[in-house]
mmCIF file of C-alpha atoms in Angstrom:
data_model
loop_
_atom_site.group_PDB
_atom_site.id
_atom_site.type_symbol
_atom_site.label_atom_id
_atom_site.label_comp_id
_atom_site.label_asym_id
_atom_site.label_seq_id
_atom_site.Cartn_x
_atom_site.Cartn_y
_atom_site.Cartn_z
ATOM 1 C CA MET A 21 -0.009 -0.044 0.161
ATOM 2 C CA PHE A 22 2.631 2.481 0.726
ATOM 3 C CA ILE A 23 4.714 1.437 -2.415
ATOM 4 C CA ALA A 24 4.614 4.184 -5.026
ATOM 5 C CA GLN A 25 2.908 3.396 -8.215
ATOM 6 C CA ASN A 26 4.296 5.898 -10.366
ATOM 7 C CA ASN A 27 7.027 8.660 -10.541
ATOM 8 C CA LEU A 28 4.498 11.369 -8.743
ATOM 9 C CA GLN A 29 3.698 9.200 -6.179
ATOM 10 C CA LEU A 30 7.347 8.508 -5.371
ATOM 11 C CA ILE A 31 8.184 12.414 -5.520
ATOM 12 C CA ILE A 32 5.873 12.759 -2.681
ATOM 13 C CA GLU A 33 6.907 10.198 -0.392
ATOM 14 C CA VAL A 34 10.082 11.159 -0.777
ATOM 15 C CA ALA A 35 9.138 14.901 -0.043
ATOM 16 C CA ILE A 36 7.322 13.625 3.193
ATOM 17 C CA ILE A 37 10.062 11.580 4.308
ATOM 18 C CA ILE A 38 12.811 14.610 3.853
ATOM 19 C CA HIS A 39 10.541 16.918 5.404
ATOM 20 C CA ILE A 40 9.957 14.685 8.515
ATOM 21 C CA GLY A 41 13.334 13.856 8.665
ATOM 22 C CA ILE A 42 14.910 17.328 8.431
ATOM 23 C CA LEU A 43 12.354 18.558 10.830
ATOM 24 C CA LEU A 44 13.776 15.507 13.812
ATOM 25 C CA LEU A 45 17.246 17.125 13.014
ATOM 26 C CA PHE A 46 16.315 20.414 13.978
ATOM 27 C CA ASN A 47 14.889 19.397 17.256
ATOM 28 C CA VAL A 48 17.999 17.036 18.062
ATOM 29 C CA ILE A 49 20.983 19.149 16.785
ATOM 30 C CA ALA A 50 21.910 22.647 17.794
ATOM 31 C CA LEU A 51 22.674 25.004 15.275
ATOM 32 C CA PRO A 52 25.529 27.698 16.433
ATOM 33 C CA LEU A 53 26.268 30.220 14.163
ATOM 34 C CA SER A 54 29.833 28.730 14.115
ATOM 35 C CA MET A 55 28.565 25.396 12.821
ATOM 36 C CA VAL A 56 26.136 27.124 10.153
ATOM 37 C CA MET A 57 28.905 29.296 8.985
ATOM 38 C CA PHE A 58 31.702 26.253 8.541
ATOM 39 C CA LEU A 59 29.409 24.014 6.816
ATOM 40 C CA GLY A 60 27.765 26.865 4.562
ATOM 41 C CA MET A 61 31.460 27.703 3.686
ATOM 42 C CA VAL A 62 32.471 23.897 3.121
ATOM 43 C CA LEU A 63 29.663 23.497 0.761
ATOM 44 C CA THR A 64 30.157 26.417 -1.340
ATOM 45 C CA VAL A 65 33.980 25.805 -1.321
ATOM 46 C CA LEU A 66 33.349 21.826 -2.885
ATOM 47 C CA ILE A 67 30.465 23.194 -5.237
ATOM 48 C CA ALA A 68 32.746 25.724 -6.558
ATOM 49 C CA ILE A 69 35.578 23.265 -7.204
ATOM 50 C CA VAL A 70 33.096 20.838 -8.505
ATOM 51 C CA PHE A 71 31.821 23.777 -11.020
ATOM 52 C CA GLY A 72 35.325 24.649 -11.697
ATOM 53 C CA VAL A 73 36.387 21.138 -12.850
ATOM 54 C CA ASP A 74 33.070 20.083 -14.783
ATOM 55 C CA ALA A 75 33.640 23.420 -16.744
ATOM 56 C CA MET A 76 37.442 22.465 -17.673
ATOM 57 C CA PHE A 77 36.316 19.314 -19.036
ATOM 58 C CA LEU A 78 33.862 20.688 -21.251
ATOM 59 C CA LEU A 79 36.797 22.785 -22.194
ATOM 60 C CA LEU A 80 38.991 19.932 -22.940
ATOM 61 C CA PRO A 81 38.875 17.304 -25.891
ATOM 62 C CA PHE A 82 38.366 13.640 -25.190
ATOM 63 C CA ILE A 83 36.938 14.324 -21.531
ATOM 64 C CA SER A 84 33.292 14.122 -20.508
ATOM 65 C CA HIS A 85 31.664 16.518 -18.255
ATOM 66 C CA HIS A 86 28.526 15.644 -15.999
ATOM 67 C CA GLU A 87 26.488 19.524 -15.882
ATOM 68 C CA PHE A 88 26.426 19.606 -12.036
ATOM 69 C CA THR A 89 24.919 23.282 -12.848
ATOM 70 C CA HIS A 90 21.451 21.395 -12.914
ATOM 71 C CA PRO A 91 21.380 18.946 -9.709
ATOM 72 C CA PHE A 92 23.846 21.289 -7.645
ATOM 73 C CA GLY A 93 22.886 25.085 -8.922
ATOM 74 C CA ALA A 94 20.213 25.877 -5.647
ATOM 75 C CA LEU A 95 22.647 24.428 -3.866
ATOM 76 C CA ALA A 96 25.148 26.557 -4.316
ATOM 77 C CA VAL A 97 22.904 29.750 -3.964
ATOM 78 C CA PHE A 98 21.766 28.149 -0.510
ATOM 79 C CA GLY A 99 25.355 28.020 0.456
ATOM 80 C CA TRP A 100 26.806 30.987 -0.800
ATOM 81 C CA VAL A 101 24.093 33.074 0.764
ATOM 82 C CA THR A 102 24.378 31.225 3.841
ATOM 83 C CA VAL A 103 27.639 32.241 4.598
ATOM 84 C CA ALA A 104 26.719 35.653 3.247
ATOM 85 C CA ALA A 105 24.166 36.095 5.780
ATOM 86 C CA SER A 106 26.624 34.482 8.580
ATOM 87 C CA ALA A 107 29.362 37.196 7.652
ATOM 88 C CA ASN A 108 26.552 40.172 8.354
ATOM 89 C CA LEU A 109 25.245 38.179 11.730
ATOM 90 C CA LEU A 110 28.903 38.255 13.029
ATOM 91 C CA SER A 111 29.015 41.987 12.018
ATOM 92 C CA GLU A 112 25.538 42.297 13.685
ATOM 93 C CA VAL A 113 27.337 41.198 17.091
ATOM 94 C CA GLY A 114 30.293 43.412 16.647
ATOM 95 C CA ILE A 115 32.597 40.291 15.474
ATOM 96 C CA ARG A 116 34.738 41.339 12.589
ATOM 97 C CA SER A 117 34.321 39.227 9.236
ATOM 98 C CA THR A 118 36.204 40.806 6.748
ATOM 99 C CA SER A 119 38.303 37.471 5.675
ATOM 100 C CA ILE A 120 34.931 35.545 5.673
ATOM 101 C CA LYS A 121 33.405 38.595 3.396
ATOM 102 C CA THR A 122 36.355 38.421 0.760
ATOM 103 C CA LEU A 123 36.256 34.906 0.421
ATOM 104 C CA SER A 124 32.687 34.579 -0.139
ATOM 105 C CA ILE A 125 33.439 37.470 -3.048
ATOM 106 C CA ILE A 126 35.554 35.459 -4.573
ATOM 107 C CA LEU A 127 33.761 31.917 -4.460
ATOM 108 C CA PHE A 128 31.003 34.524 -5.687
ATOM 109 C CA PHE A 129 32.646 34.649 -9.221
ATOM 110 C CA VAL A 130 34.284 31.378 -9.597
ATOM 111 C CA ILE A 131 31.169 29.813 -9.261
ATOM 112 C CA ALA A 132 29.598 32.423 -11.580
ATOM 113 C CA VAL A 133 31.650 31.888 -14.094
ATOM 114 C CA ALA A 134 32.319 28.086 -13.775
ATOM 115 C CA GLY A 135 28.513 27.530 -13.616
ATOM 116 C CA GLY A 136 28.043 30.053 -16.291
ATOM 117 C CA ILE A 137 30.587 28.496 -18.997
ATOM 118 C CA MET A 138 28.053 25.316 -18.621
ATOM 119 C CA HIS A 139 24.915 26.750 -18.495
ATOM 120 C CA ARG A 140 23.198 30.109 -19.608
ATOM 121 C CA SER A 141 20.512 29.244 -17.227
ATOM 122 C CA PHE A 142 22.287 28.922 -14.264
ATOM 123 C CA LEU A 143 23.657 32.572 -14.542
ATOM 124 C CA ILE A 144 19.596 33.573 -14.225
ATOM 125 C CA LEU A 145 19.545 31.273 -11.314
ATOM 126 C CA TRP A 146 23.199 32.533 -9.511
ATOM 127 C CA PHE A 147 21.849 36.055 -9.963
ATOM 128 C CA LEU A 148 18.691 35.920 -8.922
ATOM 129 C CA GLY A 149 19.319 33.673 -6.016
ATOM 130 C CA TRP A 150 22.101 36.586 -5.003
ATOM 131 C CA ALA A 151 19.602 39.740 -5.824
ATOM 132 C CA LEU A 152 16.933 37.381 -3.281
ATOM 133 C CA GLY A 153 19.517 37.039 -0.911
ATOM 134 C CA TYR A 154 20.681 40.524 -0.714
ATOM 135 C CA ILE A 155 17.071 41.864 -0.476
ATOM 136 C CA ILE A 156 16.273 39.445 2.623
ATOM 137 C CA MET A 157 19.602 40.640 3.945
ATOM 138 C CA SER A 158 18.956 44.170 3.893
ATOM 139 C CA LYS A 159 15.239 43.896 5.406
ATOM 140 C CA SER A 160 16.498 41.536 8.335
ATOM 141 C CA PHE A 161 19.714 43.375 9.150
ATOM 142 C CA LYS A 162 17.274 46.859 8.689
ATOM 143 C CA ARG A 163 19.455 48.122 5.906
ATOM 144 C CA SER A 164 18.562 50.503 3.064
ATOM 145 C CA THR A 165 17.832 48.450 0.153
ATOM 146 C CA LYS A 166 19.380 50.564 -2.677
ATOM 147 C CA ILE A 167 17.118 49.213 -5.263
ATOM 148 C CA THR A 168 17.507 52.488 -7.965
ATOM 149 C CA PRO A 169 17.155 52.568 -11.789
ATOM 150 C CA LYS A 170 20.438 52.561 -12.098
ATOM 151 C CA SER A 171 21.165 49.324 -9.942
ATOM 152 C CA ILE A 172 18.758 47.878 -12.037
ATOM 153 C CA ILE A 173 20.256 48.785 -15.258
ATOM 154 C CA GLY A 174 23.473 47.891 -13.640
ATOM 155 C CA PHE A 175 22.401 44.093 -12.877
ATOM 156 C CA ILE A 176 20.640 43.928 -16.048
ATOM 157 C CA GLY A 177 23.575 44.910 -17.688
ATOM 158 C CA ALA A 178 25.650 42.580 -16.092
ATOM 159 C CA GLY A 179 23.782 39.614 -17.005
ATOM 160 C CA LEU A 180 23.918 40.629 -20.429
ATOM 161 C CA GLY A 181 27.483 41.324 -20.518
ATOM 162 C CA ALA A 182 27.857 37.857 -19.264
ATOM 163 C CA PHE A 183 25.987 36.536 -21.934
ATOM 164 C CA ALA A 184 27.696 38.288 -24.571
ATOM 165 C CA ALA A 185 30.814 37.080 -23.171
ATOM 166 C CA LEU A 186 29.835 33.781 -23.394
ATOM 167 C CA GLU A 187 29.100 34.374 -26.856
ATOM 168 C CA ILE A 188 32.184 35.437 -28.033
ATOM 169 C CA LEU A 189 34.149 32.809 -25.872
ATOM 170 C CA SER A 190 32.419 30.365 -28.146
ATOM 171 C CA ARG A 191 33.441 31.345 -31.138
ATOM 172 C CA ILE A 192 36.820 32.107 -30.136
ATOM 173 C CA LEU A 193 37.101 28.647 -29.078
ATOM 174 C CA ASP A 194 35.036 27.320 -31.862
ATOM 175 C CA LYS A 195 32.680 25.312 -28.822
ATOM 176 C CA ALA A 196 29.011 25.982 -30.154
ATOM 177 C CA VAL A 197 27.995 24.485 -26.842
ATOM 178 C CA LEU A 198 28.984 27.632 -25.030
ATOM 179 C CA SER A 199 26.680 29.722 -27.407
ATOM 180 C CA PRO A 200 23.433 31.344 -25.824
ATOM 181 C CA LEU A 201 21.973 31.886 -29.221
ATOM 182 C CA LEU A 202 22.047 28.090 -29.906
ATOM 183 C CA ARG A 203 19.518 27.795 -27.134
ATOM 184 C CA VAL A 204 17.778 30.414 -28.928
ATOM 185 C CA ALA A 205 17.825 28.588 -32.119
ATOM 186 C CA ARG A 206 16.821 25.270 -30.321
ATOM 187 C CA LEU A 207 13.619 26.986 -28.563
ATOM 188 C CA GLU A 208 12.432 28.738 -31.658
ATOM 189 C CA ASN A 209 12.570 24.752 -33.026
ATOM 190 C CA ASN A 210 11.037 23.079 -30.159
ATOM 191 C CA ALA A 211 9.073 25.207 -27.746
ATOM 192 C CA LEU A 212 6.063 25.610 -30.017
ATOM 193 C CA PRO A 213 5.415 22.287 -30.695
ATOM 194 C CA SER A 214 6.029 21.512 -27.209
ATOM 195 C CA LEU A 215 3.703 23.890 -26.160
ATOM 196 C CA LYS A 216 1.410 22.691 -28.491
ATOM 197 C CA LEU A 217 1.279 19.152 -26.725
ATOM 198 C CA VAL A 218 0.788 20.902 -23.792
ATOM 199 C CA LEU A 219 -1.980 22.735 -24.299
ATOM 200 C CA ASN A 220 -3.937 20.287 -26.326
ATOM 201 C CA ASN A 221 -3.653 17.502 -24.079
ATOM 202 C CA THR A 222 -3.378 18.576 -20.463
ATOM 203 C CA THR A 223 -6.482 18.007 -18.037
ATOM 204 C CA PHE A 224 -7.222 18.376 -14.305
ATOM 205 C CA TRP A 225 -5.430 14.906 -13.244
ATOM 206 C CA GLY A 226 -2.633 14.697 -15.819
ATOM 207 C CA HIS A 227 -3.203 14.558 -19.776
ATOM 208 C CA VAL A 228 -4.921 12.636 -22.280
ATOM 209 C CA GLN A 229 -4.138 9.048 -22.358
ATOM 210 C CA GLY A 230 -1.824 8.267 -25.412
ATOM 211 C CA SER A 231 -0.773 11.742 -25.923
ATOM 212 C CA CYS A 232 3.071 11.474 -23.973
ATOM 213 C CA TYR A 233 5.928 9.658 -25.723
ATOM 214 C CA TRP A 234 4.722 6.018 -24.613
ATOM 215 C CA LYS A 235 1.686 6.418 -26.452
ATOM 216 C CA ALA A 236 -0.497 2.803 -26.131
ATOM 217 C CA ASN A 237 1.397 2.521 -22.694
ATOM 218 C CA CYS A 238 0.817 6.327 -21.957
ATOM 219 C CA LEU A 239 -0.615 6.586 -17.979
ATOM 220 C CA GLY A 240 -2.405 9.686 -18.573
ATOM 221 C CA GLY A 241 -0.234 11.430 -16.322
ATOM 222 C CA ALA A 242 2.881 10.596 -14.138
ATOM 223 C CA ASP A 243 4.536 9.512 -16.942
ATOM 224 C CA GLY A 244 7.985 10.647 -15.813
ATOM 225 C CA TYR A 245 8.193 14.163 -17.255
ATOM 226 C CA LEU A 246 8.461 14.927 -13.826
ATOM 227 C CA THR A 247 11.003 12.524 -12.048
ATOM 228 C CA LEU A 248 13.561 12.267 -8.952
ATOM 229 C CA PRO A 249 17.013 10.979 -10.099
ATOM 230 C CA MET A 250 17.274 8.036 -12.124
ATOM 231 C CA SER A 251 19.478 6.505 -9.748
ATOM 232 C CA ILE A 252 16.924 6.437 -7.242
ATOM 233 C CA ILE A 253 14.745 4.375 -9.346
ATOM 234 C CA HIS A 254 17.642 2.055 -10.457
ATOM 235 C CA ALA A 255 18.488 1.489 -6.731
ATOM 236 C CA PHE A 256 15.055 0.335 -5.641
ATOM 237 C CA GLY A 257 14.263 -1.350 -9.243
ATOM 238 C CA LEU A 258 10.759 0.395 -9.753
ATOM 239 C CA PRO A 259 9.333 -0.237 -12.734
ATOM 240 C CA TYR A 260 8.185 3.576 -13.760
ATOM 241 C CA HIS A 261 8.713 5.315 -17.415
ATOM 242 C CA GLN A 262 12.123 6.981 -17.928
ATOM 243 C CA PHE A 263 13.446 8.726 -20.585
ATOM 244 C CA PHE A 264 17.128 8.049 -19.394
ATOM 245 C CA GLY A 265 19.136 8.401 -22.545
ATOM 246 C CA LEU A 266 16.476 9.517 -24.996
ATOM 247 C CA LEU A 267 17.862 13.274 -25.542
ATOM 248 C CA VAL A 268 16.528 16.617 -27.225
ATOM 249 C CA VAL A 269 13.644 14.559 -29.445
ATOM 250 C CA LYS A 270 11.645 12.875 -26.657
ATOM 251 C CA LYS A 271 11.642 14.144 -22.836
ATOM 252 C CA ASP A 272 13.495 17.005 -23.603
ATOM 253 C CA TYR A 273 10.739 18.621 -25.813
ATOM 254 C CA LEU A 274 9.253 19.659 -22.820
ATOM 255 C CA ASP A 275 12.099 19.194 -20.040
ATOM 256 C CA TYR A 276 14.482 21.530 -21.997
ATOM 257 C CA MET A 277 12.104 23.782 -24.165
ATOM 258 C CA LEU A 278 9.441 25.039 -21.805
ATOM 259 C CA PRO A 279 9.219 26.486 -18.511
ATOM 260 C CA GLY A 280 8.364 24.435 -15.514
ATOM 261 C CA ILE A 281 4.150 25.520 -15.235
ATOM 262 C CA TYR A 282 3.837 23.507 -18.446
ATOM 263 C CA VAL A 283 5.552 20.565 -17.372
ATOM 264 C CA VAL A 284 4.006 20.247 -14.113
ATOM 265 C CA ALA A 285 0.536 20.653 -15.913
ATOM 266 C CA PHE A 286 1.225 18.329 -18.566
ATOM 267 C CA ASP A 287 2.645 15.332 -16.271
ATOM 268 C CA ALA A 288 0.739 16.382 -12.740
ATOM 269 C CA GLY A 289 -2.427 18.181 -14.214
ATOM 270 C CA TYR A 290 -3.889 21.288 -13.280
ATOM 271 C CA PHE A 291 -4.633 20.028 -10.200
ATOM 272 C CA GLY A 292 -0.607 19.200 -9.582
ATOM 273 C CA LEU A 293 0.237 22.612 -10.684
ATOM 274 C CA LEU A 294 -2.200 24.499 -8.260
ATOM 275 C CA PHE A 295 -0.980 22.013 -5.428
ATOM 276 C CA LEU A 296 2.486 23.372 -6.062
ATOM 277 C CA MET A 297 1.822 26.856 -6.251
ATOM 278 C CA ALA A 298 0.154 26.512 -3.211
ATOM 279 C CA TRP A 299 3.048 24.883 -1.618
ATOM 280 C CA ILE A 300 5.547 27.631 -2.866
ATOM 281 C CA MET A 301 3.128 30.297 -1.600
ATOM 282 C CA LEU A 302 3.120 28.237 1.792
ATOM 283 C CA VAL A 303 6.772 27.622 2.191
ATOM 284 C CA THR A 304 7.539 31.390 1.492
ATOM 285 C CA PHE A 305 4.996 32.914 3.902
ATOM 286 C CA THR A 306 6.628 30.425 6.777
ATOM 287 C CA GLY A 307 10.261 31.343 5.922
ATOM 288 C CA PHE A 308 9.346 35.359 6.057
ATOM 289 C CA THR A 309 7.095 34.936 9.295
ATOM 290 C CA ILE A 310 9.787 33.034 10.913
ATOM 291 C CA LEU A 311 12.598 34.942 9.608
ATOM 292 C CA ARG A 312 10.803 38.064 11.187
ATOM 293 C CA LYS A 313 10.327 36.487 14.822
ATOM 294 C CA TYR A 314 14.189 35.396 14.493
ATOM 295 C CA ARG A 315 14.961 38.981 13.800
ATOM 296 C CA ALA A 316 12.887 40.154 16.858
ATOM 297 C CA LYS A 317 14.745 37.963 19.365
ATOM 298 C CA ARG A 318 17.906 39.127 17.677
ATOM 299 C CA LYS A 319 16.851 42.633 18.365
ATOM 300 C CA GLU A 320 16.194 41.509 21.851
ATOM 301 C CA GLY A 321 19.618 40.743 22.463
ATOM 302 C CA SER A 322 19.432 36.728 22.259
ATOM 303 C CA ARG A 323 22.295 35.219 20.086
ATOM 304 C CA THR A 324 20.245 31.794 20.567
ATOM 305 C CA TYR A 325 18.952 31.596 16.731
ATOM 306 C CA LEU A 326 21.711 33.343 14.816
ATOM 307 C CA GLY A 327 22.439 29.594 12.787
ATOM 308 C CA ARG A 328 18.716 29.294 12.300
ATOM 309 C CA GLU A 329 18.315 32.480 11.064
ATOM 310 C CA ALA A 330 21.358 32.623 8.488
ATOM 311 C CA LEU A 331 20.308 28.608 7.613
ATOM 312 C CA LEU A 332 16.958 30.393 6.879
ATOM 313 C CA ILE A 333 17.908 33.162 4.796
ATOM 314 C CA GLY A 334 20.107 31.189 2.680
ATOM 315 C CA ALA A 335 17.351 28.139 2.416
ATOM 316 C CA LEU A 336 14.616 30.972 1.684
ATOM 317 C CA SER A 337 16.748 32.818 -1.024
ATOM 318 C CA ALA A 338 17.727 29.437 -2.986
ATOM 319 C CA PHE A 339 14.002 28.287 -2.714
ATOM 320 C CA LEU A 340 12.434 31.039 -4.160
ATOM 321 C CA ALA A 341 15.197 31.559 -6.919
ATOM 322 C CA GLN A 342 14.854 27.978 -7.905
ATOM 323 C CA SER A 343 10.856 28.163 -7.895
ATOM 324 C CA ILE A 344 11.107 31.370 -10.160
ATOM 325 C CA VAL A 345 13.469 30.231 -12.516
ATOM 326 C CA GLY A 346 11.939 26.529 -12.576
ATOM 327 C CA LEU A 347 8.222 27.458 -12.909
ATOM 328 C CA PHE A 348 8.616 30.392 -15.559
ATOM 329 C CA ILE A 349 11.852 30.059 -17.403
ATOM 330 C CA PHE A 350 13.387 26.328 -17.259
ATOM 331 C CA ASN A 351 11.601 22.957 -15.975
ATOM 332 C CA ARG A 352 15.088 21.458 -16.193
ATOM 333 C CA SER A 353 15.849 23.565 -12.979
ATOM 334 C CA PHE A 354 13.820 21.433 -10.852
ATOM 335 C CA ASN A 355 13.673 18.281 -12.176
ATOM 336 C CA GLU A 356 15.247 14.662 -11.797
ATOM 337 C CA SER A 357 18.302 15.546 -9.235
ATOM 338 C CA ALA A 358 17.661 19.396 -9.206
ATOM 339 C CA LEU A 359 14.169 18.135 -7.766
ATOM 340 C CA LEU A 360 15.591 16.498 -5.085
ATOM 341 C CA ALA A 361 17.494 19.588 -4.029
ATOM 342 C CA TYR A 362 14.218 21.535 -4.516
ATOM 343 C CA ILE A 363 12.406 19.264 -1.655
ATOM 344 C CA ILE A 364 15.380 19.613 0.546
ATOM 345 C CA LEU A 365 15.306 23.520 0.323
ATOM 346 C CA SER A 366 11.858 23.491 0.950
ATOM 347 C CA ALA A 367 12.455 20.892 4.003
ATOM 348 C CA LEU A 368 15.194 23.688 5.233
ATOM 349 C CA VAL A 369 12.628 26.407 5.732
ATOM 350 C CA MET A 370 9.473 24.460 6.985
ATOM 351 C CA ALA A 371 11.709 22.812 9.404
ATOM 352 C CA HIS A 372 11.969 26.325 11.428
ATOM 353 C CA ALA A 373 8.349 26.170 11.790
ATOM 354 C CA VAL A 374 8.221 23.289 14.583
ATOM 355 C CA SER A 375 11.468 24.165 16.275
ATOM 356 C CA LEU A 376 10.865 28.036 16.433
ATOM 357 C CA LYS A 377 7.289 26.444 18.575
ATOM 358 C CA ARG A 378 8.984 24.270 20.623
ATOM 359 C CA SER A 379 11.994 26.695 21.321
ATOM 360 C CA ILE A 380 10.601 30.394 22.122
#
């Protein structure tokens, strides 16, 4: 009865287990600021190394790369924003953190360059995560958020400059895989057929049976357009539909070419899309509500929740950035391994609700 019968049931069961597991950890393990900052730094450094090596493999002949920006992109945002928030919290309590801030700036550019070389969509996720983290930290630490027309133009200009640099680099090195224009051309060729498939066949609970890749074996929902990592499915020997190895001409019509709202609607129905949107709003509301309570305790002189506050700022920034990019720009940013990271980030936000009620 508890064995998932399809991909969506497995996603729900794993999500419940992860949320309960992290909630229990939050109620058992103390989270001082020093520990949170150390773990955030370790995570960020490891991701910077992984991204850097993977980008180097992409540029070298006869060596295979692994595209780690998809599964670890949101975790990179989480780690970096958590470190930045920790450094700011140290300053709030009168402890200098110049070296930490300097290292975080270096890591910011290392991850941006390495991740941007691998995938242009990562740059959007990275800069959006940074912007959200900056706004949340400005509000949390009662600093003026200097969002002016000039800063907005500068932010957009930096993004356009990064894309232009990648296009120039792709032509100098004669590597089309680096070209943002190649991505645009693929969208022109594949997005409209994908959109037509979704709009003509989506139902409240899934899609018209027989309309998906599996034809006669199509389930009419939970056909694997949204899925957890293939390694998990293989490890348990689960007999689910999988698109493993069917790139560009099968699953990728939806997975790579459309925003997540269309893919979620097609595979989980309009009900699934509404449920996901409702959950995102719940996580966001819960995160900001608890963040205000942490800030109030800090203003009263308590240092008990500094580590939790830094962790919540990082998790909330990454969760919101991944939600926006995954739903409205690029479904791949929260599918398969990225979906597992997305569930973990959701749990890292929601776990504060119960621990907060028990502690304060």
